[in-house]
Each structure stands twice: as C-alpha cells, then as structure tokens.
Amino acid sequence: SNPFEVKVNRQKFDILGRKTKNDVGLPGVSRSKAIKKRNQTLLKEYKEREKTNVFKDKRFGEYNTKITPEEKMIRRFTLERQQNYGKKNIYNLNEDEELTHYGQSLAEIEKLNDIVDSDSDTEERGTLSAELTAAHFGGGGGLLRKKVSSEQQDEEEEKPKSRKELIEEMIAKSKQEKQERQTRRESALELTEKLDKDWKEIQTLIARKAPKSERKDKEVEKPKPDEYDMIVRELGFEMKAKPSERLKTEEELAKEEQARLQKLEADRLRRMRGIDEEANQKRPSHMSADDLADGFILDKDDRCLLSYKDGKINIENEEEKGEEGEEEEEEGEEEGDNENEEESQEESASEDEEDDAADGHSDLESDLESEGEAAENKEEKKHEANENESQNVEKLDPKREAAKSELPYTFAVPESYETFKSLLAGRTIEQQLIILERIQKCNHPSLAVGNKAKLEKLFGFLLEYIGELATLDLPELRTIDKLVLPLYNLCQMFPEAASDSIRFILRDAAHDLEEVIEVKGRATLPGLDTLIYLKIVSLLFPTSDFWHPVVTPAFMYMSQLLTKCRITTLQDVIKGLFICCLFLEYVSLSRRFVPELINFLLGILHISLPKSQAQGYTVVHPFTPVGKNLELLLVCDKEDLKSWEKQNVPLSIVTRLKEASRTEINHTRLSCLALCFDLIKKCSALYESLPSFYEIMHPVRIVLTQHIPVNEYPEKMQEWYHSALKELENKVKHYTPLICEKKKPVPLKQYTPKIVKVLEFGRKQAGSKKEQERKQLIQRHKRELKGAIREIRKDNQYLARMQLSEIMDRDAARKRKVKELLGSLATQEGEWKAMKRKKWKN
C-alpha cells in the first residue's frame, strides 16, 4: 500500500511477447518475512546452543523388534544385578567364612568382653566386665546390684547378701573366667603347633623337586622374540634427543682459539723462566667452625725498634733494614719459588729482635749484641736460601729446556719475506705447518682491523717460499706438498688477494717467455717453480669454468710452452710430459679440446723413432722432421731394455739427470715413452665424443701402427702400447650425412570463401541437447551458489546483531546495578555524616 516500499524493476527495452515475472518488488515485506523466519529458526538454535535437554531412551532393546519381551526383561534384570553387584561387593570380605585368631573367633574378640585386671598377664587383652565396672566405678549402690534371674529374685530378696560375699563371689567369677581363657589359649596353641607339624610333613611330599632330566623333558621351548618386539624394546631404551648448544659464529670460534693459544703461550713462558705455578698458588688453610676470622697479619710491620748508638737514637739501621727488605722483595718477585721462605725468615728475625729488645731493658751493650747476632743469623739464612735456590734451579732446568725447545703458541704475522723465512728456517715440516696454523688463528681477520691485510701478505710470502724450495739443488717436493694445505686455507679466506698474487706470477713468467723469444728466437721450458705454480693453480681454483681470471691465463701460458719451447734435452721431455698431465687434469671435467696436447704427444712418439722411420706423417713446432734432437727417446741397448721396469717419473729427476748413469738415463727414456702411451690412452677416452675424433687421432694411429718398433721393447712396454692402440681402434669412424631440414609443404592458394561463425555477445549459442543441459545446470548451480552465499552472509549479519544486542543488554544491566550500588552507598554516607553532625551538636 505504501508506494515508498515498492521497488519497480524497469527494463531497458520492452520486447513484445516476453512475459515479465518480477516487475514490482516489495523489499520491506520480504525483509520482515526473512527476519520473522530467522527469529523462529536461527535465533532459537542460537539460544539453545549450550543446552542438552534431549531425552534419550537408554532402555535395553526398547526399539529392537528382533528380541522378545521375555528376553528383554531377563537381560535388563541381569544388567541391573551386575551393576548393583559391582557397587556393593567392592569391599566384600567373604562374611560367610568365620575368621579366627589363635583359635578364637574374631567376632567374639570384637565384642571386647575380656576383663583386664592387675592379676592378668600382659598378653591378655579385652575389656572390663560389667560386674567389675559396677564394683569399681558404679558407687556403693552398684556393689549391691546384681543381675539375677526373675525366679531367684524372690528368694534373694528374702536373703540379702552382704558386701563381702558379693566381692568374694565376683573375685571367684573373674578367676574362673581367667582360667577358662588360659585353657582356651593353651589348647589353641597346641592345635596350631600340631597343624604346623602336619603341614611340614605334607609340604615335603608336595614340594618335591623333580630331577633335572625330568625337568628338561617337561620344559617347553620358549618362543624366540620377534624382530619387531626387539626393535620396540631397543627404541624404549634408546637415548632421547637432547637440545644441542648454539652453533658458534666464525668470530666467536676465532676468539676462543686465540684465547686458548695465548694461555698456552703464557704457561710456556712461565715454565721457561722456571716459575713454579704450584708454589705461587696459596693453599687455603683450614678454618674451624669457631674461627672468628681475626687471625690476619699486617702486610708490613711499621713499628720502629728503638736503639741508641753513642748516646743518640739509631735511625740509620732502620733505613738499612728497609732497603734490605725492598731488595728482598725485588728478589722475591724475580724468584717466586723462595718468596714464602724469605718472608718467614724475615718474620722470625723480627720476632727475635723484639724479644732481645724486651729483655735488654734498653741497655746499650745488650742492644749491640742482639744486633750482631741478628746480622749473623740473617747471613746464615741467606746462604741457606741461596743453596735452596740452586737446588730448585737444577730441578727446574729440564723443564726450562723443554719449554725453550717448545714452539711458541702465539705468533705475529711477519712484515717481510726475510722475517717469514727466518721464522720457518731450521724447522721440520710438521713444525712449519703448526707455525702457519697458529699465525692464522692468532691473527684472524675478525679479531683486529689490520689482520686481513697481514694475512693477504702471508699468502704471497708462502708462494715465494714454495718457489724458493722448488729452485733448490734438491727440491723439497714433499715439503711443498704439505704447504699446499695452509695455502689453500688462505686462498679460501682471501680469494681476490690469492688470485692477484698468482696472476702476478703468471704475468711475469709470460713476459719473460716473450722477451726470450724476441731476443733469441727460441725459448726453453721454465724451471720447477713455475711448473709447481701451475699445479697449485689447479688445486686452488676451479678448472672447469669456461672463463676464469686465474685458470684461463694459466691455460694460455701452458699452451704457449708446448708450442714455442724447443725440446732439446731429456729434461725438456719430462717437463713437457708434466705439462701434458696438467692439461688433462685441467680439462677432465669440461672435456675441452687442446690441440697442443695431441701435437706434443705425437712429437714425443716422433723423437722415440730412428731417423729412417720418421716418414708418412707430419709434425709441428716445437718438433722438426729433421735435426739433431730426433732420437732423444731412442734406446738401442738391449740390456737396458731387458732390465727396465715400469716406474713413475718424479719431477725431481730433472735436477739429477746430469749425474745419472747411462742405464738410468735409458730407463728414464723408456718410462717417458710408457707415460706417453698412457696419456694417449687417456686422451682417446676423453675426446671420443668429438665428431672429428678419427681425424684428430689419425697421425698418432699411423705412428703407433706403422713406425713404432714394438717387438724391440720389453713386455711391460708392449702391454702399454697395445692398451693405447686398442683404445684408439675401438672408436669406430662414424659420420652423420648432411640432410636438408624437413619443412611442412606450403599449400597452394585457393579462392573458396572461408565461413566464420559470428558469435553474438550475451546470447546463448545453440549446440547439442546434452551441451545445452550441461550449460543450464552450470548456470543453475551458479545462481544457487550466489543465493546460498547471500543467505549465509545475511545469517551472519543477523547473528552479529543478536550478539551485539545481548552485549548491550548485559552492559545496561551492569550499569544499572552499579548506579544502584553507588546510590545506596551515597545515601548511607549521607546518613552517616548526618548522624555525625548530630553527635557534634550534642
């Protein structure tokens, strides 16, 4: 009726023939209906959310139609009896059986009828009888009161008993009862003894032990525990995990290590100076419980000893004594072992002086005598102290020597190479490694600001030291091998400084090579130091990178050495083979092709042949097809060939070849040739995946198959030769023919029109019946989902309003109660003040 509550749903376009369902909406009416419905359903559930007022019929078989009523009744009766029995019989002690104690029923004992009087034994226990109670505690009337039967009452009324008779009768009765109890106790004891005796006889028959043979037959084999049970038991006893301590940072570890080394160094210096630590440590003296802690001693006795000399007060002696005391203190600081002894001597001397002064009555002669005796005593005691010192020094001499020979625990980083060299000079390799390790730990970069630059310098000094060891007449290769580890540690700490140092060395070596080639036109292979530097590069830096700031220059330098340095001596051959081994180590992961390596190995084979057989292949620089250095590895002596045995070619042999005999030189030549065969085998395994492998190794294959005099070599050499040749021949020559790339053929252009279906936006496109039904279901599901979400949202809003109204009502009630309380308190306060005013007025 209200036009403001009516919502008109207007349409954009009026379409003829289309029926409209919801032209006009009533939002107010629909909202009130929804609220009314929620009040009846959702609000009711919300208010009863914490109530459980639902009756459940838990009678047995009430809704089970398969059970008859008689069975239901029987079952219910048994359940009821079971429940009651469980509750009542928790403490049931089998009341049907009569319990006895020493043959007497416990029920009778509990009645407490026994009389305990002074005549009874201590073991007899019970309560006072009624007669005794009446006699002793019932008063005078109680003695004359006697419980008798109704028949005798008339007779006794005629003859009343006197007090004496009654007491005698009572005593006789109590004695009779006591006698009866005694007889019962004795009979019970006899019976129990008899029972025990009979039981022992029966027990021997029952508890007869069977012999072991019978027991073994009767014993059943125990089942072995299952693996799962064993694992479960082990897990039960397994140690539980405990929280570990926090992992320390690198700085914390460095500080701890530095503190440890500093403490060890202080101990070493103390031992070297002969200071005994145990003597310096003051042992705590025993203190009793009654000690008042007043037994302290002053550090210095400042009292002056009064003496006269020539009629004047003697002050100089005191000054001299003070100076002597100072000197003794200084000596005590230097020699800590005899400090306590000297203090005790001084104290005893001062006590003697005080006693002499007290007895002398300040007489001049007695004072002089006491002073003379004190001086003599001091000299004797000093002499004894010096002897003790000499004995202690003799005892401590071995310790001092051991401490002096021991390595210091803390080192400063050397500022120059000379200092570094002097630090390591005369030390074994183990001591050198310990020194380098302690230098790193004591000067860790995290401990001080300038330590990083110092350790970077140390890396350069170590490199220079390794080069110097390699250039000796007898190179110390084992020492160099051990020194690589601290070098590697420093490189990991400072990679940039390490790469700069090694690049500087490689740059100098490359410049020297170029200068020699420019001046002389040819160059020789470098010394052992440069070769060792190249080996160290492969250990410190990754060699598989495509480009590296250190490895790439080293790679280029080695390739220049194999192409530009002439091979004129056997030493050059050994160095060149060492560089070939380095090349294989560098490219083992990246499999990079190195043509200089293959050419050099071909040249090594070429110089092992006689001049007449060097045909059918070409060699490149630094080898020549003709010349005087062609037969460097040729061995003609048959005895040397027979006596040769395969052995590794050490790098240090380069310096010893001049002093070697002819047989040793020939053996070295054969070892170089065997090494060449091994390198060819490794190269073929490394480069077998290359498409041009057959052409690359073709010259090597020709030399091996057509020119090498295999039959003249020893058997071991022939094995190396055949293994290398087999590795080359196993690789089959295979090529993939060139084929044009396959492409999809381009179709000819056609002039038939292409029909494209026009899709109108907003209209449902026609399709099959199943597709239309599916689309309708999807649309309906979407509509229902939206409606459900809308209803859930409205329900949540309704519940939020209800909760808010509850909170508001609760707060209003609380405010009202607080206001009432405050009002009552205010009225009470006003009444109290009014009453107080009245009192003041009165």
PDB file of N, CA and C in Angstrom, residues 535 538 543 555 558 562 576-594 597-598 601 675-687:
ATOM      1  N   LYS A 535     100.667 -26.239 -11.160  1.00  0.00           N
ATOM      2  CA  LYS A 535      99.973 -27.331 -10.468  1.00  0.00           C
ATOM      3  C   LYS A 535      99.133 -26.782  -9.303  1.00  0.00           C
ATOM      4  N   SER A 538      95.679 -25.490 -10.298  1.00  0.00           N
ATOM      5  CA  SER A 538      94.619 -26.499 -10.445  1.00  0.00           C
ATOM      6  C   SER A 538      94.069 -26.950  -9.098  1.00  0.00           C
ATOM      7  N   THR A 543      88.883 -25.488 -12.398  1.00  0.00           N
ATOM      8  CA  THR A 543      89.445 -25.522 -13.762  1.00  0.00           C
ATOM      9  C   THR A 543      88.396 -25.813 -14.825  1.00  0.00           C
ATOM     10  N   PHE A 555      96.103 -21.542 -18.541  1.00  0.00           N
ATOM     11  CA  PHE A 555      95.830 -22.394 -19.707  1.00  0.00           C
ATOM     12  C   PHE A 555      96.566 -21.874 -20.942  1.00  0.00           C
ATOM     13  N   MET A 558     100.373 -22.395 -20.627  1.00  0.00           N
ATOM     14  CA  MET A 558     100.810 -23.778 -20.853  1.00  0.00           C
ATOM     15  C   MET A 558     100.771 -24.129 -22.343  1.00  0.00           C
ATOM     16  N   LEU A 562     104.011 -25.432 -24.756  1.00  0.00           N
ATOM     17  CA  LEU A 562     104.058 -26.645 -25.584  1.00  0.00           C
ATOM     18  C   LEU A 562     104.277 -26.340 -27.059  1.00  0.00           C
ATOM     19  N   GLY A 576     107.763 -31.295 -20.408  1.00  0.00           N
ATOM     20  CA  GLY A 576     106.634 -31.241 -21.348  1.00  0.00           C
ATOM     21  C   GLY A 576     105.572 -32.273 -21.021  1.00  0.00           C
ATOM     22  N   LEU A 577     106.003 -33.497 -20.631  1.00  0.00           N
ATOM     23  CA  LEU A 577     105.024 -34.511 -20.249  1.00  0.00           C
ATOM     24  C   LEU A 577     104.282 -34.107 -18.963  1.00  0.00           C
ATOM     25  N   PHE A 578     104.984 -33.415 -18.063  1.00  0.00           N
ATOM     26  CA  PHE A 578     104.320 -32.919 -16.851  1.00  0.00           C
ATOM     27  C   PHE A 578     103.241 -31.890 -17.213  1.00  0.00           C
ATOM     28  N   ILE A 579     103.546 -31.025 -18.183  1.00  0.00           N
ATOM     29  CA  ILE A 579     102.537 -30.044 -18.624  1.00  0.00           C
ATOM     30  C   ILE A 579     101.364 -30.754 -19.298  1.00  0.00           C
ATOM     31  N   CYS A 580     101.630 -31.843 -20.038  1.00  0.00           N
ATOM     32  CA  CYS A 580     100.544 -32.621 -20.658  1.00  0.00           C
ATOM     33  C   CYS A 580      99.635 -33.224 -19.575  1.00  0.00           C
ATOM     34  N   CYS A 581     100.244 -33.734 -18.513  1.00  0.00           N
ATOM     35  CA  CYS A 581      99.437 -34.266 -17.398  1.00  0.00           C
ATOM     36  C   CYS A 581      98.581 -33.166 -16.764  1.00  0.00           C
ATOM     37  N   LEU A 582      99.172 -31.965 -16.628  1.00  0.00           N
ATOM     38  CA  LEU A 582      98.400 -30.840 -16.097  1.00  0.00           C
ATOM     39  C   LEU A 582      97.224 -30.482 -17.005  1.00  0.00           C
ATOM     40  N   PHE A 583      97.454 -30.525 -18.329  1.00  0.00           N
ATOM     41  CA  PHE A 583      96.377 -30.235 -19.278  1.00  0.00           C
ATOM     42  C   PHE A 583      95.218 -31.214 -19.100  1.00  0.00           C
ATOM     43  N   LEU A 584      95.548 -32.502 -18.972  1.00  0.00           N
ATOM     44  CA  LEU A 584      94.490 -33.497 -18.786  1.00  0.00           C
ATOM     45  C   LEU A 584      93.739 -33.272 -17.468  1.00  0.00           C
ATOM     46  N   GLU A 585      94.454 -32.847 -16.457  1.00  0.00           N
ATOM     47  CA  GLU A 585      93.811 -32.546 -15.175  1.00  0.00           C
ATOM     48  C   GLU A 585      92.905 -31.324 -15.285  1.00  0.00           C
ATOM     49  N   TYR A 586      93.326 -30.330 -16.047  1.00  0.00           N
ATOM     50  CA  TYR A 586      92.532 -29.106 -16.215  1.00  0.00           C
ATOM     51  C   TYR A 586      91.222 -29.394 -16.942  1.00  0.00           C
ATOM     52  N   VAL A 587      91.265 -30.239 -18.007  1.00  0.00           N
ATOM     53  CA  VAL A 587      90.090 -30.431 -18.880  1.00  0.00           C
ATOM     54  C   VAL A 587      89.353 -31.730 -18.568  1.00  0.00           C
ATOM     55  N   SER A 588      89.616 -32.356 -17.418  1.00  0.00           N
ATOM     56  CA  SER A 588      88.972 -33.642 -17.118  1.00  0.00           C
ATOM     57  C   SER A 588      87.461 -33.505 -16.977  1.00  0.00           C
ATOM     58  N   LEU A 589      86.990 -32.373 -16.485  1.00  0.00           N
ATOM     59  CA  LEU A 589      85.544 -32.165 -16.314  1.00  0.00           C
ATOM     60  C   LEU A 589      84.914 -31.454 -17.509  1.00  0.00           C
ATOM     61  N   SER A 590      85.572 -30.433 -18.004  1.00  0.00           N
ATOM     62  CA  SER A 590      84.994 -29.664 -19.121  1.00  0.00           C
ATOM     63  C   SER A 590      85.165 -30.357 -20.467  1.00  0.00           C
ATOM     64  N   ARG A 591      86.111 -31.327 -20.613  1.00  0.00           N
ATOM     65  CA  ARG A 591      86.388 -32.063 -21.865  1.00  0.00           C
ATOM     66  C   ARG A 591      86.706 -31.093 -23.021  1.00  0.00           C
ATOM     67  N   ARG A 592      87.407 -30.044 -22.702  1.00  0.00           N
ATOM     68  CA  ARG A 592      87.789 -29.063 -23.722  1.00  0.00           C
ATOM     69  C   ARG A 592      88.932 -29.624 -24.576  1.00  0.00           C
ATOM     70  N   PHE A 593      88.795 -29.411 -25.860  1.00  0.00           N
ATOM     71  CA  PHE A 593      89.810 -29.954 -26.783  1.00  0.00           C
ATOM     72  C   PHE A 593      91.050 -29.055 -26.770  1.00  0.00           C
ATOM     73  N   VAL A 594      92.230 -29.701 -26.593  1.00  0.00           N
ATOM     74  CA  VAL A 594      93.508 -28.988 -26.555  1.00  0.00           C
ATOM     75  C   VAL A 594      94.383 -29.547 -27.675  1.00  0.00           C
ATOM     76  N   LEU A 597      98.145 -30.404 -26.934  1.00  0.00           N
ATOM     77  CA  LEU A 597      98.401 -31.658 -26.213  1.00  0.00           C
ATOM     78  C   LEU A 597      98.609 -32.810 -27.187  1.00  0.00           C
ATOM     79  N   ILE A 598      97.726 -32.968 -28.170  1.00  0.00           N
ATOM     80  CA  ILE A 598      97.837 -34.074 -29.151  1.00  0.00           C
ATOM     81  C   ILE A 598      99.106 -33.913 -29.971  1.00  0.00           C
ATOM     82  N   LEU A 601     102.193 -34.959 -27.889  1.00  0.00           N
ATOM     83  CA  LEU A 601     102.310 -36.419 -27.732  1.00  0.00           C
ATOM     84  C   LEU A 601     102.789 -37.058 -29.042  1.00  0.00           C
ATOM     85  N   LEU A 675     104.822 -43.391 -20.297  1.00  0.00           N
ATOM     86  CA  LEU A 675     103.906 -42.326 -19.871  1.00  0.00           C
ATOM     87  C   LEU A 675     103.188 -41.711 -21.066  1.00  0.00           C
ATOM     88  N   CYS A 676     103.888 -41.592 -22.183  1.00  0.00           N
ATOM     89  CA  CYS A 676     103.269 -41.059 -23.405  1.00  0.00           C
ATOM     90  C   CYS A 676     102.149 -41.982 -23.882  1.00  0.00           C
ATOM     91  N   PHE A 677     102.376 -43.303 -23.871  1.00  0.00           N
ATOM     92  CA  PHE A 677     101.317 -44.249 -24.248  1.00  0.00           C
ATOM     93  C   PHE A 677     100.100 -44.102 -23.332  1.00  0.00           C
ATOM     94  N   ASP A 678     100.361 -43.951 -22.027  1.00  0.00           N
ATOM     95  CA  ASP A 678      99.255 -43.795 -21.067  1.00  0.00           C
ATOM     96  C   ASP A 678      98.468 -42.513 -21.334  1.00  0.00           C
ATOM     97  N   LEU A 679      99.161 -41.427 -21.656  1.00  0.00           N
ATOM     98  CA  LEU A 679      98.472 -40.159 -21.943  1.00  0.00           C
ATOM     99  C   LEU A 679      97.645 -40.256 -23.221  1.00  0.00           C
ATOM    100  N   ILE A 680      98.165 -40.991 -24.240  1.00  0.00           N
ATOM    101  CA  ILE A 680      97.387 -41.180 -25.484  1.00  0.00           C
ATOM    102  C   ILE A 680      96.092 -41.939 -25.180  1.00  0.00           C
ATOM    103  N   LYS A 681      96.192 -42.945 -24.316  1.00  0.00           N
ATOM    104  CA  LYS A 681      95.005 -43.717 -23.949  1.00  0.00           C
ATOM    105  C   LYS A 681      93.977 -42.827 -23.244  1.00  0.00           C
ATOM    106  N   LYS A 682      94.436 -41.971 -22.332  1.00  0.00           N
ATOM    107  CA  LYS A 682      93.519 -41.079 -21.607  1.00  0.00           C
ATOM    108  C   LYS A 682      92.900 -40.046 -22.538  1.00  0.00           C
ATOM    109  N   CYS A 683      93.690 -39.541 -23.490  1.00  0.00           N
ATOM    110  CA  CYS A 683      93.149 -38.554 -24.445  1.00  0.00           C
ATOM    111  C   CYS A 683      92.079 -39.176 -25.329  1.00  0.00           C
ATOM    112  N   SER A 684      92.292 -40.422 -25.757  1.00  0.00           N
ATOM    113  CA  SER A 684      91.283 -41.080 -26.599  1.00  0.00           C
ATOM    114  C   SER A 684      89.993 -41.308 -25.826  1.00  0.00           C
ATOM    115  N   ALA A 685      90.110 -41.626 -24.519  1.00  0.00           N
ATOM    116  CA  ALA A 685      88.900 -41.785 -23.707  1.00  0.00           C
ATOM    117  C   ALA A 685      88.213 -40.448 -23.444  1.00  0.00           C
ATOM    118  N   LEU A 686      89.000 -39.365 -23.427  1.00  0.00           N
ATOM    119  CA  LEU A 686      88.445 -38.040 -23.117  1.00  0.00           C
ATOM    120  C   LEU A 686      87.739 -37.426 -24.319  1.00  0.00           C
ATOM    121  N   TYR A 687      88.311 -37.620 -25.523  1.00  0.00           N
ATOM    122  CA  TYR A 687      87.803 -36.944 -26.719  1.00  0.00           C
ATOM    123  C   TYR A 687      87.032 -37.869 -27.643  1.00  0.00           C
TER     124      TYR A 687
END
